[in-house]
mmCIF file of C-alpha atoms in Angstrom:
data_model
loop_
_atom_site.group_PDB
_atom_site.id
_atom_site.type_symbol
_atom_site.label_atom_id
_atom_site.label_comp_id
_atom_site.label_asym_id
_atom_site.label_seq_id
_atom_site.Cartn_x
_atom_site.Cartn_y
_atom_site.Cartn_z
ATOM 1 C CA MET A 1023 0.000 0.000 0.000
ATOM 2 C CA LYS A 1024 1.372 3.389 -1.031
ATOM 3 C CA VAL A 1025 0.417 5.945 1.610
ATOM 4 C CA ALA A 1026 0.411 9.741 1.402
ATOM 5 C CA LEU A 1027 -0.400 12.297 4.100
ATOM 6 C CA VAL A 1028 -1.748 15.707 3.107
ATOM 7 C CA THR A 1029 -1.945 18.216 5.944
ATOM 8 C CA GLY A 1030 -4.787 20.683 5.657
ATOM 9 C CA GLY A 1031 -6.304 18.281 3.175
ATOM 10 C CA SER A 1032 -9.969 19.060 3.702
ATOM 11 C CA ARG A 1033 -10.315 22.034 1.335
ATOM 12 C CA GLY A 1034 -8.721 24.057 -1.443
ATOM 13 C CA ILE A 1035 -5.259 23.066 -2.609
ATOM 14 C CA GLY A 1036 -5.046 20.329 0.021
ATOM 15 C CA ARG A 1037 -8.238 18.747 -1.282
ATOM 16 C CA ALA A 1038 -6.999 18.901 -4.868
ATOM 17 C CA CYS A 1039 -3.703 17.280 -3.825
ATOM 18 C CA SER A 1040 -5.539 14.513 -1.967
ATOM 19 C CA VAL A 1041 -7.671 13.706 -5.005
ATOM 20 C CA LYS A 1042 -4.728 13.831 -7.419
ATOM 21 C CA LEU A 1043 -2.573 11.550 -5.274
ATOM 22 C CA ALA A 1044 -5.474 9.110 -5.025
ATOM 23 C CA GLU A 1045 -5.601 9.049 -8.822
ATOM 24 C CA GLN A 1046 -1.926 8.046 -8.738
ATOM 25 C CA GLY A 1047 -2.716 5.057 -6.565
ATOM 26 C CA TYR A 1048 -2.026 6.441 -3.102
ATOM 27 C CA TYR A 1049 -4.013 5.641 0.000
ATOM 28 C CA VAL A 1050 -4.494 9.196 1.241
ATOM 29 C CA LEU A 1051 -4.528 10.353 4.851
ATOM 30 C CA ILE A 1052 -6.521 13.573 4.835
ATOM 31 C CA ASN A 1053 -5.501 15.713 7.782
ATOM 32 C CA TYR A 1054 -7.870 18.269 9.245
ATOM 33 C CA GLN A 1055 -8.019 20.295 12.447
ATOM 34 C CA SER A 1056 -11.695 21.130 12.984
ATOM 35 C CA ASN A 1057 -13.900 20.804 9.889
ATOM 36 C CA GLU A 1058 -14.709 17.107 9.801
ATOM 37 C CA THR A 1059 -17.533 17.611 7.321
ATOM 38 C CA GLU A 1060 -15.207 19.033 4.671
ATOM 39 C CA ALA A 1061 -12.611 16.332 5.397
ATOM 40 C CA GLN A 1062 -15.274 13.683 4.816
ATOM 41 C CA ASN A 1063 -16.255 15.436 1.592
ATOM 42 C CA THR A 1064 -12.644 15.219 0.426
ATOM 43 C CA LEU A 1065 -12.552 11.528 1.304
ATOM 44 C CA GLN A 1066 -15.721 10.996 -0.723
ATOM 45 C CA MET A 1067 -14.101 12.728 -3.708
ATOM 46 C CA VAL A 1068 -11.064 10.472 -3.315
ATOM 47 C CA ARG A 1069 -13.306 7.411 -3.399
ATOM 48 C CA GLU A 1070 -15.209 8.706 -6.406
ATOM 49 C CA LYS A 1071 -11.877 8.687 -8.256
ATOM 50 C CA GLY A 1072 -11.466 5.011 -7.432
ATOM 51 C CA GLY A 1073 -9.023 5.599 -4.595
ATOM 52 C CA ASP A 1074 -9.276 5.250 -0.852
ATOM 53 C CA GLY A 1075 -8.008 6.789 2.334
ATOM 54 C CA GLU A 1076 -9.104 8.053 5.702
ATOM 55 C CA ILE A 1077 -9.361 11.293 7.622
ATOM 56 C CA ILE A 1078 -6.912 11.985 10.430
ATOM 57 C CA LYS A 1079 -7.447 14.786 12.934
ATOM 58 C CA PHE A 1080 -4.649 16.817 14.495
ATOM 59 C CA ASN A 1081 -3.457 20.379 14.779
ATOM 60 C CA VAL A 1082 -0.089 20.532 13.012
ATOM 61 C CA ALA A 1083 1.066 23.238 15.458
ATOM 62 C CA ASP A 1084 0.546 20.921 18.455
ATOM 63 C CA GLN A 1085 3.518 18.569 18.792
ATOM 64 C CA GLU A 1086 1.719 16.122 21.078
ATOM 65 C CA GLN A 1087 -1.311 15.851 18.786
ATOM 66 C CA VAL A 1088 0.901 15.302 15.741
ATOM 67 C CA GLU A 1089 3.069 12.633 17.310
ATOM 68 C CA THR A 1090 0.139 10.810 18.930
ATOM 69 C CA ALA A 1091 -1.945 10.710 15.746
ATOM 70 C CA ILE A 1092 0.924 9.494 13.585
ATOM 71 C CA LYS A 1093 2.058 6.906 16.141
ATOM 72 C CA ASN A 1094 -1.483 5.584 16.467
ATOM 73 C CA TRP A 1095 -1.738 5.217 12.700
ATOM 74 C CA GLN A 1096 1.638 3.510 12.453
ATOM 75 C CA ASP A 1097 0.776 1.115 15.307
ATOM 76 C CA ALA A 1098 -2.455 0.173 13.542
ATOM 77 C CA HIS A 1099 -0.708 -0.434 10.198
ATOM 78 C CA ALA A 1100 2.309 -2.588 10.957
ATOM 79 C CA GLY A 1101 4.586 -2.956 7.966
ATOM 80 C CA GLU A 1102 3.242 0.158 6.234
ATOM 81 C CA TYR A 1103 4.780 3.610 6.185
ATOM 82 C CA ILE A 1104 3.831 7.040 4.929
ATOM 83 C CA GLU A 1105 6.076 7.566 1.912
ATOM 84 C CA VAL A 1106 4.646 10.883 0.707
ATOM 85 C CA LEU A 1107 4.098 13.987 2.818
ATOM 86 C CA VAL A 1108 2.498 17.167 1.517
ATOM 87 C CA ASN A 1109 2.945 19.927 4.105
ATOM 88 C CA ASN A 1110 -0.003 22.020 3.005
ATOM 89 C CA ALA A 1111 -1.608 23.286 6.235
ATOM 90 C CA GLY A 1112 -1.351 27.031 6.648
ATOM 91 C CA ILE A 1113 -3.245 30.197 7.484
ATOM 92 C CA ARG A 1114 -3.096 33.897 6.651
ATOM 93 C CA ARG A 1115 -3.422 36.664 9.223
ATOM 94 C CA ASP A 1116 -2.724 39.678 7.059
ATOM 95 C CA GLN A 1117 -1.925 43.023 8.648
ATOM 96 C CA ILE A 1118 0.638 45.747 8.118
ATOM 97 C CA MET A 1119 3.412 45.226 10.625
ATOM 98 C CA VAL A 1120 2.888 48.431 12.576
ATOM 99 C CA PHE A 1121 -0.553 47.136 13.613
ATOM 100 C CA MET A 1122 0.215 43.401 13.724
ATOM 101 C CA THR A 1123 -0.527 41.674 17.026
ATOM 102 C CA ASN A 1124 1.650 39.014 18.619
ATOM 103 C CA GLU A 1125 -1.138 36.492 18.047
ATOM 104 C CA GLU A 1126 -1.355 37.288 14.322
ATOM 105 C CA TRP A 1127 2.398 36.787 14.130
ATOM 106 C CA ARG A 1128 2.631 33.641 16.209
ATOM 107 C CA SER A 1129 -0.356 31.787 14.760
ATOM 108 C CA VAL A 1130 1.051 31.919 11.226
ATOM 109 C CA ILE A 1131 4.536 30.898 12.371
ATOM 110 C CA ASP A 1132 3.211 28.108 14.595
ATOM 111 C CA ILE A 1133 1.163 26.426 11.888
ATOM 112 C CA THR A 1134 3.545 26.889 8.966
ATOM 113 C CA VAL A 1135 6.987 26.593 10.543
ATOM 114 C CA ASN A 1136 6.423 24.507 13.662
ATOM 115 C CA GLY A 1137 3.888 22.367 11.805
ATOM 116 C CA PHE A 1138 6.513 21.602 9.185
ATOM 117 C CA LEU A 1139 8.923 20.516 11.923
ATOM 118 C CA TYR A 1140 6.518 18.347 13.912
ATOM 119 C CA VAL A 1141 4.953 16.478 10.999
ATOM 120 C CA THR A 1142 8.079 16.048 8.879
ATOM 121 C CA ARG A 1143 10.226 14.904 11.781
ATOM 122 C CA ALA A 1144 7.626 12.313 12.770
ATOM 123 C CA LEU A 1145 7.700 10.736 9.290
ATOM 124 C CA LEU A 1146 11.359 11.014 8.334
ATOM 125 C CA THR A 1147 12.818 7.940 10.043
ATOM 126 C CA PRO A 1148 10.658 5.387 8.177
ATOM 127 C CA MET A 1149 11.384 7.146 4.879
ATOM 128 C CA LEU A 1150 15.108 6.976 5.526
ATOM 129 C CA ARG A 1151 14.941 3.313 6.562
ATOM 130 C CA LYS A 1152 12.961 2.386 3.452
ATOM 131 C CA LYS A 1153 15.231 4.565 1.298
ATOM 132 C CA PHE A 1154 12.323 6.238 -0.420
ATOM 133 C CA GLY A 1155 10.283 9.297 0.426
ATOM 134 C CA ARG A 1156 8.744 12.388 -1.091
ATOM 135 C CA ILE A 1157 8.222 15.586 0.886
ATOM 136 C CA VAL A 1158 6.515 18.526 -0.803
ATOM 137 C CA ASN A 1159 6.133 21.791 1.089
ATOM 138 C CA MET A 1160 3.415 24.207 0.041
ATOM 139 C CA VAL A 1161 5.102 27.595 0.106
ATOM 140 C CA SER A 1162 3.990 30.759 -1.679
ATOM 141 C CA LEU A 1163 4.713 33.654 -3.970
ATOM 142 C CA SER A 1164 4.837 35.620 -0.717
ATOM 143 C CA GLY A 1165 7.822 33.593 0.458
ATOM 144 C CA LEU A 1166 9.729 34.311 -2.747
ATOM 145 C CA LYS A 1167 8.807 37.930 -3.422
ATOM 146 C CA GLY A 1168 7.437 39.220 -0.142
ATOM 147 C CA LEU A 1169 4.054 40.938 -0.109
ATOM 148 C CA PRO A 1170 2.979 43.998 1.897
ATOM 149 C CA GLY A 1171 0.645 43.148 4.743
ATOM 150 C CA GLN A 1172 2.159 39.679 4.957
ATOM 151 C CA THR A 1173 5.397 40.026 6.904
ATOM 152 C CA ASN A 1174 4.323 37.076 9.068
ATOM 153 C CA TYR A 1175 3.260 34.932 6.103
ATOM 154 C CA SER A 1176 6.284 35.919 4.006
ATOM 155 C CA LEU A 1177 8.609 35.053 6.884
ATOM 156 C CA ALA A 1178 6.956 31.676 7.424
ATOM 157 C CA LYS A 1179 6.913 30.664 3.767
ATOM 158 C CA GLY A 1180 10.403 32.056 3.089
ATOM 159 C CA GLY A 1181 11.678 30.073 6.052
ATOM 160 C CA ILE A 1182 10.166 26.871 4.685
ATOM 161 C CA ILE A 1183 11.808 27.521 1.315
ATOM 162 C CA ALA A 1184 15.186 27.744 3.074
ATOM 163 C CA ALA A 1185 14.435 24.665 5.193
ATOM 164 C CA THR A 1186 13.476 22.768 2.027
ATOM 165 C CA LYS A 1187 16.938 23.410 0.588
ATOM 166 C CA ALA A 1188 18.702 22.363 3.783
ATOM 167 C CA LEU A 1189 16.672 19.216 4.494
ATOM 168 C CA ALA A 1190 16.985 18.093 0.871
ATOM 169 C CA GLN A 1191 20.747 17.906 1.305
ATOM 170 C CA GLU A 1192 20.448 15.948 4.546
ATOM 171 C CA VAL A 1193 18.314 13.140 3.136
ATOM 172 C CA ALA A 1194 19.116 12.903 -0.593
ATOM 173 C CA ARG A 1195 21.460 9.929 -0.212
ATOM 174 C CA LYS A 1196 18.627 7.916 1.310
ATOM 175 C CA GLY A 1197 16.333 8.394 -1.669
ATOM 176 C CA VAL A 1198 14.196 11.062 -0.036
ATOM 177 C CA THR A 1199 13.457 14.237 -1.983
ATOM 178 C CA VAL A 1200 12.286 17.535 -0.510
ATOM 179 C CA ASN A 1201 10.781 20.219 -2.720
ATOM 180 C CA GLY A 1202 8.536 23.245 -2.511
ATOM 181 C CA VAL A 1203 5.621 24.410 -4.621
ATOM 182 C CA ALA A 1204 4.926 28.144 -4.585
ATOM 183 C CA PRO A 1205 1.425 29.046 -5.768
ATOM 184 C CA GLY A 1206 0.550 32.554 -6.807
ATOM 185 C CA PHE A 1207 -3.088 33.625 -6.742
ATOM 186 C CA ILE A 1208 -5.136 30.416 -6.708
ATOM 187 C CA ARG A 1209 -8.937 30.372 -6.544
ATOM 188 C CA THR A 1210 -9.584 28.925 -3.056
ATOM 189 C CA ASP A 1211 -11.271 29.877 0.215
ATOM 190 C CA MET A 1212 -8.015 31.526 1.289
ATOM 191 C CA THR A 1213 -8.168 34.019 -1.590
ATOM 192 C CA LYS A 1214 -11.930 34.606 -1.757
ATOM 193 C CA ASP A 1215 -11.533 37.937 0.069
ATOM 194 C CA LEU A 1216 -9.173 39.272 -2.629
ATOM 195 C CA ASP A 1217 -10.228 41.448 -5.565
ATOM 196 C CA GLU A 1218 -9.719 38.913 -8.351
ATOM 197 C CA ALA A 1219 -10.822 41.244 -11.142
ATOM 198 C CA GLU A 1220 -8.202 43.811 -10.164
ATOM 199 C CA LEU A 1221 -5.395 41.435 -9.253
ATOM 200 C CA LYS A 1222 -5.585 39.368 -12.421
ATOM 201 C CA LYS A 1223 -4.507 42.460 -14.368
ATOM 202 C CA GLN A 1224 -1.043 41.951 -12.817
ATOM 203 C CA ILE A 1225 -0.848 38.324 -13.950
ATOM 204 C CA PRO A 1226 0.490 37.627 -17.468
ATOM 205 C CA ALA A 1227 -1.889 34.661 -17.767
ATOM 206 C CA ASN A 1228 -4.726 37.101 -16.921
ATOM 207 C CA ARG A 1229 -6.447 34.779 -14.458
ATOM 208 C CA PHE A 1230 -6.220 33.150 -11.063
ATOM 209 C CA GLY A 1231 -4.994 29.576 -11.033
ATOM 210 C CA GLU A 1232 -7.014 26.520 -10.064
ATOM 211 C CA PRO A 1233 -6.139 24.180 -7.169
ATOM 212 C CA GLU A 1234 -5.876 21.274 -9.609
ATOM 213 C CA GLU A 1235 -3.020 23.029 -11.413
ATOM 214 C CA VAL A 1236 -1.039 23.189 -8.187
ATOM 215 C CA ALA A 1237 -1.934 19.585 -7.374
ATOM 216 C CA ALA A 1238 -0.590 18.387 -10.720
ATOM 217 C CA THR A 1239 2.813 19.869 -9.871
ATOM 218 C CA VAL A 1240 2.745 18.305 -6.417
ATOM 219 C CA ALA A 1241 1.844 14.916 -7.871
ATOM 220 C CA PHE A 1242 4.769 15.002 -10.285
ATOM 221 C CA LEU A 1243 7.214 15.861 -7.499
ATOM 222 C CA CYS A 1244 5.842 12.879 -5.549
ATOM 223 C CA SER A 1245 6.434 10.468 -8.422
ATOM 224 C CA LYS A 1246 9.392 8.155 -8.895
ATOM 225 C CA GLU A 1247 10.176 10.006 -12.118
ATOM 226 C CA ALA A 1248 11.009 13.118 -10.058
ATOM 227 C CA GLY A 1249 13.707 11.352 -8.071
ATOM 228 C CA TYR A 1250 16.508 13.615 -9.340
ATOM 229 C CA ILE A 1251 14.688 16.817 -8.410
ATOM 230 C CA THR A 1252 15.290 17.942 -4.846
ATOM 231 C CA GLY A 1253 15.800 21.155 -2.917
ATOM 232 C CA GLN A 1254 13.808 23.081 -5.513
ATOM 233 C CA THR A 1255 10.860 25.447 -5.308
ATOM 234 C CA ILE A 1256 8.577 25.433 -8.346
ATOM 235 C CA SER A 1257 6.323 28.420 -8.913
ATOM 236 C CA VAL A 1258 2.756 28.001 -10.148
ATOM 237 C CA ASN A 1259 1.733 31.607 -10.645
ATOM 238 C CA GLY A 1260 0.785 32.337 -14.254
ATOM 239 C CA GLY A 1261 3.989 34.304 -14.826
ATOM 240 C CA LEU A 1262 3.308 36.806 -12.048
ATOM 241 C CA TYR A 1263 6.812 36.441 -10.596
ATOM 242 C CA THR A 1264 9.708 34.732 -12.349
#
């Protein structure tokens, strides 16, 4: 059984990644924190594609929840291991820095940066022992370019881009690749508050992207054919930033 874990897999890009990986034959663990209904909807979509999986609840920013949930799954599936990890969970708390609260700062860092640490660390040892693993980190245009009103988000995503490069060098000899995917403006719940009509004027492709376009890139990086690609961040942004 090929197993993939997608954090924040209940909606948006995470949902699209879950469905796409199921199409590639993965048994998908769909992580969610609170919205079980949407997680179940994602699981239903996975099954409609002929795949299978299960939902798995934990807050990526809570080390104890992460480690307990993953250990419980591993104990219940002796002989199996999670060979693909998509670190997708994340939030925005946009605010110009002069008015940004400590909570707006910390919540973004906790979920994106600490979540990356807790989940990835919990899955690395089996990948290294089996000498095969794929880790894809969902980063952002904001982490490459920096965007006003997103100093917290830009810091978090830029930090994950740097960590992607470092971790890739640590684990490459064991057949584990680590890459990032940096979406631009993608039509999801996270961007529904943005002025799409105005923003698309800045995009050479003249449109927002779709979650499935990001998921296709993630799926390729998770494939065996992508085994010589590691430490890279691939932009999916319609030419907005090159």
